Amino acid sequence: MPMITQKKNVSITGKVTPDDAECIACVVSSSDPEAFAQLVRKYQSSVRQFLRRLSAGDHAMADDLAQETFLLAYQKISTYKGSGHFKGWLFKIAYRRFLRMKQTGAAKYEIISSDITLNSVSNDAVEADILAEKMMGYLTVEERVLITLNISEGMSHSEISQYTGISLGTIKSSIRRSKQKLIKEFSTEEQVA
Amino acid sequence: MKDNLMKESLIKNGSLKSDDLFVKLLSYHVQLIDDVFVESVMKKIDSAFKFRQWVLSIFTVLGCIGGLIGLSMLWGSSKAVFESVLLSGYSLLFFTLIVVAVVVFFTWVLNEEFETP
């Protein structure tokens, strides 16, 4: 049974949490697999959901990329300086992995989905997530990552800029444009209905 | 929920309360907690680690073989030189220290690679 959660818009600020710091220290010092497994358990939902939004609902590809993200995080964990939140660092890796995959097969990720029907909205949390993922099909990859980090993850524009390397101005305009696109699609569907 | 979302999404009098709608629509509704995923990740890490061990081992062996071949090729033509140089006391001591230093160095370098994750 999927857990229905209403995620609050909590901004990711500050440094790594004490629990994370302990796990990271164990991994760095002694390559402790159980410590890293704890980090994977803690952040798997966020990373997988993030990649599902980026991939506009391709769960298999998203989960594959999520595994690669954690693998790379394990290999490069000694480079994590602790200056930002550990989850943000994971998102940075995930985003770059996704961009690399996009370069090899870019066309299929830019297809604008035209088969979304608002009539499919229901109270079921799983279907709500699927609808959100399909909505990403209307957006470019950059728009997807920015709107997901801003709205779904609750990151501020400056945090998004820190983790993606995209300038603040571009982030603001891109998020505004994304919202306009989605509003336009909602309005179009309403008129058709 | 469908009706509420539809109403909320309508453009009313030129204004739209889109931010709340977007938060409601784009929030993560399901927590993906999956032990199978965690196990898959740990297996991938283990496989990657073992692959690195194999690569390092193979190239270390190839390097040693190449070194021995080179030494054997030089030995024949420089046997007299080797005998006169190495058989002197200080040269032999120096050569032994070099060999020990190399062995220690490689042990230090490869020890981390052979630690089990």
GROMACS .gro file of C-alpha atoms in nm:
model
  310
    1MET     CA    1   0.000   0.000   0.000
    2PRO     CA    2   0.165   0.326  -0.103
    3MET     CA    3   0.221   0.573   0.175
    4ILE     CA    4   0.034   0.895   0.119
    5THR     CA    5   0.250   1.178   0.236
    6GLN     CA    6   0.201   1.549   0.200
    7LYS     CA    7   0.554   1.673   0.171
    8LYS     CA    8   0.613   2.013   0.322
    9ASN     CA    9   0.805   2.275   0.137
   10VAL     CA   10   1.112   2.245   0.356
   11SER     CA   11   1.417   2.415   0.223
   12ILE     CA   12   1.736   2.217   0.227
   13THR     CA   13   1.973   2.440   0.415
   14GLY     CA   14   2.266   2.403   0.644
   15LYS     CA   15   2.528   2.138   0.660
   16VAL     CA   16   2.512   1.763   0.682
   17THR     CA   17   2.303   1.621   0.967
   18PRO     CA   18   2.481   1.445   1.257
   19ASP     CA   19   2.345   1.105   1.148
   20ASP     CA   20   2.471   1.156   0.796
   21ALA     CA   21   2.807   1.281   0.919
   22GLU     CA   22   2.858   0.965   1.122
   23CYS     CA   23   2.768   0.740   0.831
   24ILE     CA   24   2.983   0.935   0.589
   25ALA     CA   25   3.278   0.923   0.827
   26CYS     CA   26   3.243   0.543   0.853
   27VAL     CA   27   3.233   0.507   0.477
   28VAL     CA   28   3.531   0.734   0.419
   29SER     CA   29   3.747   0.587   0.692
   30SER     CA   30   3.672   0.217   0.662
   31SER     CA   31   3.450   0.175   0.354
   32ASP     CA   32   3.177   0.047   0.583
   33PRO     CA   33   2.904  -0.094   0.356
   34GLU     CA   34   2.635  -0.094   0.623
   35ALA     CA   35   2.691   0.277   0.689
   36PHE     CA   36   2.649   0.351   0.321
   37ALA     CA   37   2.345   0.125   0.303
   38GLN     CA   38   2.187   0.345   0.573
   39LEU     CA   39   2.244   0.649   0.355
   40VAL     CA   40   2.092   0.469   0.059
   41ARG     CA   41   1.784   0.373   0.264
   42LYS     CA   42   1.744   0.729   0.382
   43TYR     CA   43   1.776   0.903   0.047
   44GLN     CA   44   1.656   0.645  -0.203
   45SER     CA   45   1.303   0.786  -0.216
   46SER     CA   46   1.414   1.141  -0.290
   47VAL     CA   47   1.670   1.043  -0.551
   48ARG     CA   48   1.440   0.797  -0.726
   49GLN     CA   49   1.146   1.038  -0.726
   50PHE     CA   50   1.370   1.315  -0.857
   51LEU     CA   51   1.490   1.099  -1.143
   52ARG     CA   52   1.139   0.978  -1.219
   53ARG     CA   53   1.035   1.339  -1.265
   54LEU     CA   54   1.337   1.408  -1.482
   55SER     CA   55   1.262   1.107  -1.699
   56ALA     CA   56   0.892   1.199  -1.716
   57GLY     CA   57   0.780   0.866  -1.577
   58ASP     CA   58   1.036   0.617  -1.709
   59HIS     CA   59   1.065   0.425  -1.381
   60ALA     CA   60   1.307   0.162  -1.507
   61MET     CA   61   1.552   0.416  -1.640
   62ALA     CA   62   1.511   0.634  -1.332
   63ASP     CA   63   1.584   0.348  -1.093
   64ASP     CA   64   1.883   0.242  -1.302
   65LEU     CA   65   2.020   0.595  -1.289
   66ALA     CA   66   1.950   0.610  -0.917
   67GLN     CA   67   2.163   0.300  -0.865
   68GLU     CA   68   2.443   0.454  -1.069
   69THR     CA   69   2.410   0.772  -0.864
   70PHE     CA   70   2.461   0.588  -0.537
   71LEU     CA   71   2.746   0.383  -0.685
   72LEU     CA   72   2.924   0.700  -0.792
   73ALA     CA   73   2.846   0.861  -0.457
   74TYR     CA   74   3.015   0.567  -0.281
   75GLN     CA   75   3.322   0.591  -0.503
   76LYS     CA   76   3.349   0.968  -0.468
   77ILE     CA   77   3.230   1.013  -0.110
   78SER     CA   78   3.573   1.126   0.000
   79THR     CA   79   3.526   1.434  -0.221
   80TYR     CA   80   3.213   1.542  -0.033
   81LYS     CA   81   3.323   1.847   0.163
   82GLY     CA   82   3.014   1.880   0.382
   83SER     CA   83   2.951   2.237   0.275
   84GLY     CA   84   2.597   2.166   0.161
   85HIS     CA   85   2.330   1.911   0.238
   86PHE     CA   86   2.422   1.553   0.148
   87LYS     CA   87   2.093   1.513  -0.038
   88GLY     CA   88   2.181   1.812  -0.255
   89TRP     CA   89   2.514   1.652  -0.337
   90LEU     CA   90   2.331   1.335  -0.441
   91PHE     CA   91   2.095   1.538  -0.661
   92LYS     CA   92   2.396   1.699  -0.824
   93ILE     CA   93   2.538   1.357  -0.912
   94ALA     CA   94   2.197   1.232  -1.028
   95TYR     CA   95   2.143   1.536  -1.249
   96ARG     CA   96   2.484   1.495  -1.413
   97ARG     CA   97   2.427   1.125  -1.468
   98PHE     CA   98   2.094   1.205  -1.627
   99LEU     CA   99   2.251   1.468  -1.853
  100ARG     CA  100   2.514   1.218  -1.962
  101MET     CA  101   2.247   0.965  -2.047
  102LYS     CA  102   2.050   1.235  -2.224
  103GLN     CA  103   2.348   1.306  -2.447
  104THR     CA  104   2.347   0.950  -2.570
  105GLY     CA  105   1.973   0.932  -2.630
  106ALA     CA  106   1.845   1.287  -2.605
  107ALA     CA  107   1.552   1.281  -2.844
  108LYS     CA  108   1.324   1.050  -2.649
  109TYR     CA  109   1.345   1.262  -2.335
  110GLU     CA  110   1.228   1.578  -2.510
  111ILE     CA  111   0.909   1.440  -2.656
  112ILE     CA  112   0.614   1.644  -2.541
  113SER     CA  113   0.350   1.414  -2.411
  114SER     CA  114   0.008   1.472  -2.557
  115ASP     CA  115  -0.179   1.190  -2.394
  116ILE     CA  116  -0.231   1.343  -2.054
  117THR     CA  117  -0.591   1.360  -1.951
  118LEU     CA  118  -0.686   1.544  -1.640
  119ASN     CA  119  -0.971   1.303  -1.600
  120SER     CA  120  -0.715   1.050  -1.481
  121VAL     CA  121  -0.654   1.246  -1.160
  122SER     CA  122  -0.763   1.049  -0.858
  123ASN     CA  123  -0.712   1.034  -0.485
  124ASP     CA  124  -0.465   0.752  -0.520
  125ALA     CA  125  -0.113   0.866  -0.430
  126VAL     CA  126   0.049   0.644  -0.689
  127GLU     CA  127  -0.163   0.782  -0.970
  128ALA     CA  128  -0.099   1.134  -0.845
  129ASP     CA  129   0.273   1.073  -0.878
  130ILE     CA  130   0.228   0.920  -1.223
  131LEU     CA  131   0.031   1.225  -1.331
  132ALA     CA  132   0.302   1.457  -1.200
  133GLU     CA  133   0.563   1.254  -1.390
  134LYS     CA  134   0.366   1.270  -1.709
  135MET     CA  135   0.321   1.645  -1.667
  136MET     CA  136   0.698   1.669  -1.688
  137GLY     CA  137   0.662   1.552  -2.045
  138TYR     CA  138   0.547   1.902  -2.136
  139LEU     CA  139   0.873   2.051  -2.015
  140THR     CA  140   1.233   2.046  -2.131
  141VAL     CA  141   1.485   1.859  -1.919
  142GLU     CA  142   1.619   2.178  -1.764
  143GLU     CA  143   1.268   2.294  -1.678
  144ARG     CA  144   1.190   1.958  -1.522
  145VAL     CA  145   1.491   1.959  -1.294
  146LEU     CA  146   1.438   2.318  -1.186
  147ILE     CA  147   1.067   2.291  -1.114
  148THR     CA  148   1.115   1.958  -0.936
  149LEU     CA  149   1.392   2.089  -0.712
  150ASN     CA  150   1.200   2.408  -0.641
  151ILE     CA  151   0.850   2.275  -0.584
  152SER     CA  152   0.883   1.903  -0.505
  153GLU     CA  153   1.202   1.932  -0.298
  154GLY     CA  154   1.144   2.282  -0.165
  155MET     CA  155   1.486   2.415  -0.260
  156SER     CA  156   1.546   2.787  -0.288
  157HIS     CA  157   1.675   2.934  -0.612
  158SER     CA  158   2.021   2.986  -0.467
  159GLU     CA  159   2.040   2.623  -0.352
  160ILE     CA  160   1.931   2.506  -0.696
  161SER     CA  161   2.197   2.723  -0.852
  162GLN     CA  162   2.457   2.573  -0.617
  163TYR     CA  163   2.372   2.215  -0.708
  164THR     CA  164   2.300   2.250  -1.079
  165GLY     CA  165   2.541   2.524  -1.179
  166ILE     CA  166   2.260   2.711  -1.355
  167SER     CA  167   2.251   3.088  -1.302
  168LEU     CA  168   1.987   3.242  -1.077
  169GLY     CA  169   1.832   3.445  -1.356
  170THR     CA  170   1.792   3.140  -1.575
  171ILE     CA  171   1.640   2.945  -1.286
  172LYS     CA  172   1.379   3.210  -1.214
  173SER     CA  173   1.278   3.257  -1.575
  174SER     CA  174   1.277   2.885  -1.642
  175ILE     CA  175   1.053   2.808  -1.345
  176ARG     CA  176   0.817   3.086  -1.444
  177ARG     CA  177   0.807   2.956  -1.799
  178SER     CA  178   0.745   2.600  -1.679
  179LYS     CA  179   0.449   2.708  -1.469
  180GLN     CA  180   0.305   2.900  -1.760
  181LYS     CA  181   0.338   2.597  -1.984
  182LEU     CA  182   0.162   2.373  -1.733
  183ILE     CA  183  -0.111   2.630  -1.669
  184LYS     CA  184  -0.164   2.656  -2.042
  185GLU     CA  185  -0.197   2.278  -2.068
  186PHE     CA  186  -0.443   2.268  -1.778
  187SER     CA  187  -0.647   2.545  -1.935
  188THR     CA  188  -0.645   2.377  -2.274
  189GLU     CA  189  -0.764   2.049  -2.123
  190GLU     CA  190  -1.038   2.231  -1.934
  191GLN     CA  191  -1.161   2.395  -2.252
  192VAL     CA  192  -1.158   2.064  -2.435
  193ALA     CA  193  -1.344   1.897  -2.150
  194MET     CA  194  -0.997   1.552  -0.585
  195LYS     CA  195  -1.044   1.574  -0.958
  196ASP     CA  196  -1.316   1.835  -0.931
  197ASN     CA  197  -1.124   2.039  -0.677
  198LEU     CA  198  -0.814   2.035  -0.893
  199MET     CA  199  -1.011   2.132  -1.198
  200LYS     CA  200  -1.170   2.423  -1.016
  201GLU     CA  201  -0.841   2.535  -0.872
  202SER     CA  202  -0.680   2.521  -1.214
  203LEU     CA  203  -0.937   2.745  -1.383
  204ILE     CA  204  -0.827   3.093  -1.464
  205LYS     CA  205  -1.068   3.300  -1.252
  206ASN     CA  206  -1.097   3.667  -1.333
  207GLY     CA  207  -0.752   3.668  -1.486
  208SER     CA  208  -0.582   3.535  -1.174
  209LEU     CA  209  -0.478   3.187  -1.083
  210LYS     CA  210  -0.366   3.053  -0.746
  211SER     CA  211  -0.112   2.837  -0.915
  212ASP     CA  212   0.152   2.803  -0.647
  213ASP     CA  213  -0.063   2.598  -0.410
  214LEU     CA  214  -0.185   2.393  -0.700
  215PHE     CA  215   0.166   2.322  -0.818
  216VAL     CA  216   0.278   2.219  -0.472
  217LYS     CA  217  -0.019   1.986  -0.443
  218LEU     CA  218   0.035   1.837  -0.788
  219LEU     CA  219   0.413   1.816  -0.794
  220SER     CA  220   0.487   1.706  -0.438
  221TYR     CA  221   0.607   1.351  -0.395
  222HIS     CA  222   0.295   1.158  -0.299
  223VAL     CA  223   0.459   0.822  -0.240
  224GLN     CA  224   0.765   0.735  -0.033
  225LEU     CA  225   0.972   0.484  -0.229
  226ILE     CA  226   1.111   0.263   0.045
  227ASP     CA  227   1.244  -0.053  -0.111
  228ASP     CA  228   1.496  -0.296   0.043
  229VAL     CA  229   1.544  -0.464  -0.294
  230PHE     CA  230   1.675  -0.137  -0.435
  231VAL     CA  231   1.922  -0.099  -0.148
  232GLU     CA  232   2.046  -0.456  -0.199
  233SER     CA  233   2.089  -0.391  -0.572
  234VAL     CA  234   2.298  -0.083  -0.502
  235MET     CA  235   2.521  -0.268  -0.256
  236LYS     CA  236   2.567  -0.554  -0.504
  237LYS     CA  237   2.671  -0.307  -0.772
  238ILE     CA  238   2.923  -0.152  -0.535
  239ASP     CA  239   3.065  -0.494  -0.453
  240SER     CA  240   3.089  -0.587  -0.822
  241ALA     CA  241   3.263  -0.261  -0.907
  242PHE     CA  242   3.510  -0.316  -0.624
  243LYS     CA  243   3.594  -0.669  -0.739
  244PHE     CA  244   3.634  -0.551  -1.098
  245ARG     CA  245   3.891  -0.294  -0.984
  246GLN     CA  246   4.078  -0.564  -0.791
  247TRP     CA  247   4.096  -0.784  -1.099
  248VAL     CA  248   4.216  -0.501  -1.321
  249LEU     CA  249   4.488  -0.400  -1.076
  250SER     CA  250   4.602  -0.758  -1.025
  251ILE     CA  251   4.621  -0.834  -1.395
  252PHE     CA  252   4.818  -0.523  -1.478
  253THR     CA  253   5.052  -0.573  -1.184
  254VAL     CA  254   5.129  -0.926  -1.305
  255LEU     CA  255   5.176  -0.801  -1.662
  256GLY     CA  256   5.411  -0.534  -1.534
  257CYS     CA  257   5.618  -0.787  -1.342
  258ILE     CA  258   5.636  -1.018  -1.642
  259GLY     CA  259   5.743  -0.729  -1.863
  260GLY     CA  260   6.010  -0.634  -1.613
  261LEU     CA  261   6.145  -0.988  -1.596
  262ILE     CA  262   6.154  -1.015  -1.974
  263GLY     CA  263   6.341  -0.687  -1.996
  264LEU     CA  264   6.586  -0.798  -1.730
  265SER     CA  265   6.651  -1.130  -1.901
  266MET     CA  266   6.714  -0.952  -2.231
  267LEU     CA  267   6.963  -0.721  -2.068
  268TRP     CA  268   7.129  -0.994  -1.861
  269GLY     CA  269   7.289  -1.176  -2.146
  270SER     CA  270   7.458  -0.872  -2.295
  271SER     CA  271   7.548  -0.709  -1.967
  272LYS     CA  272   7.633  -1.007  -1.752
  273ALA     CA  273   7.985  -0.894  -1.694
  274VAL     CA  274   7.878  -0.544  -1.601
  275PHE     CA  275   7.614  -0.676  -1.359
  276GLU     CA  276   7.862  -0.912  -1.197
  277SER     CA  277   8.120  -0.641  -1.141
  278VAL     CA  278   7.867  -0.387  -1.011
  279LEU     CA  279   7.626  -0.595  -0.804
  280LEU     CA  280   7.877  -0.818  -0.638
  281SER     CA  281   8.040  -0.525  -0.465
  282GLY     CA  282   7.913  -0.484  -0.108
  283TYR     CA  283   7.765  -0.138  -0.121
  284SER     CA  284   7.597  -0.199  -0.455
  285LEU     CA  285   7.433  -0.513  -0.323
  286LEU     CA  286   7.309  -0.332  -0.012
  287PHE     CA  287   7.175  -0.046  -0.219
  288PHE     CA  288   7.003  -0.285  -0.458
  289THR     CA  289   6.842  -0.474  -0.166
  290LEU     CA  290   6.715  -0.150  -0.014
  291ILE     CA  291   6.561  -0.051  -0.348
  292VAL     CA  292   6.383  -0.385  -0.380
  293VAL     CA  293   6.248  -0.363  -0.023
  294ALA     CA  294   6.130  -0.005  -0.081
  295VAL     CA  295   5.949  -0.108  -0.399
  296VAL     CA  296   5.781  -0.402  -0.226
  297VAL     CA  297   5.669  -0.182   0.065
  298PHE     CA  298   5.539   0.081  -0.175
  299PHE     CA  299   5.333  -0.165  -0.376
  300THR     CA  300   5.200  -0.325  -0.060
  301TRP     CA  301   5.089   0.015   0.064
  302VAL     CA  302   4.930   0.108  -0.269
  303LEU     CA  303   4.750  -0.218  -0.328
  304ASN     CA  304   4.653  -0.287   0.032
  305GLU     CA  305   4.366  -0.041   0.014
  306GLU     CA  306   4.244  -0.196  -0.307
  307PHE     CA  307   4.234  -0.540  -0.153
  308GLU     CA  308   4.042  -0.434   0.154
  309THR     CA  309   3.697  -0.586   0.141
  310PRO     CA  310   3.422  -0.324   0.122
   0.00000   0.00000   0.00000
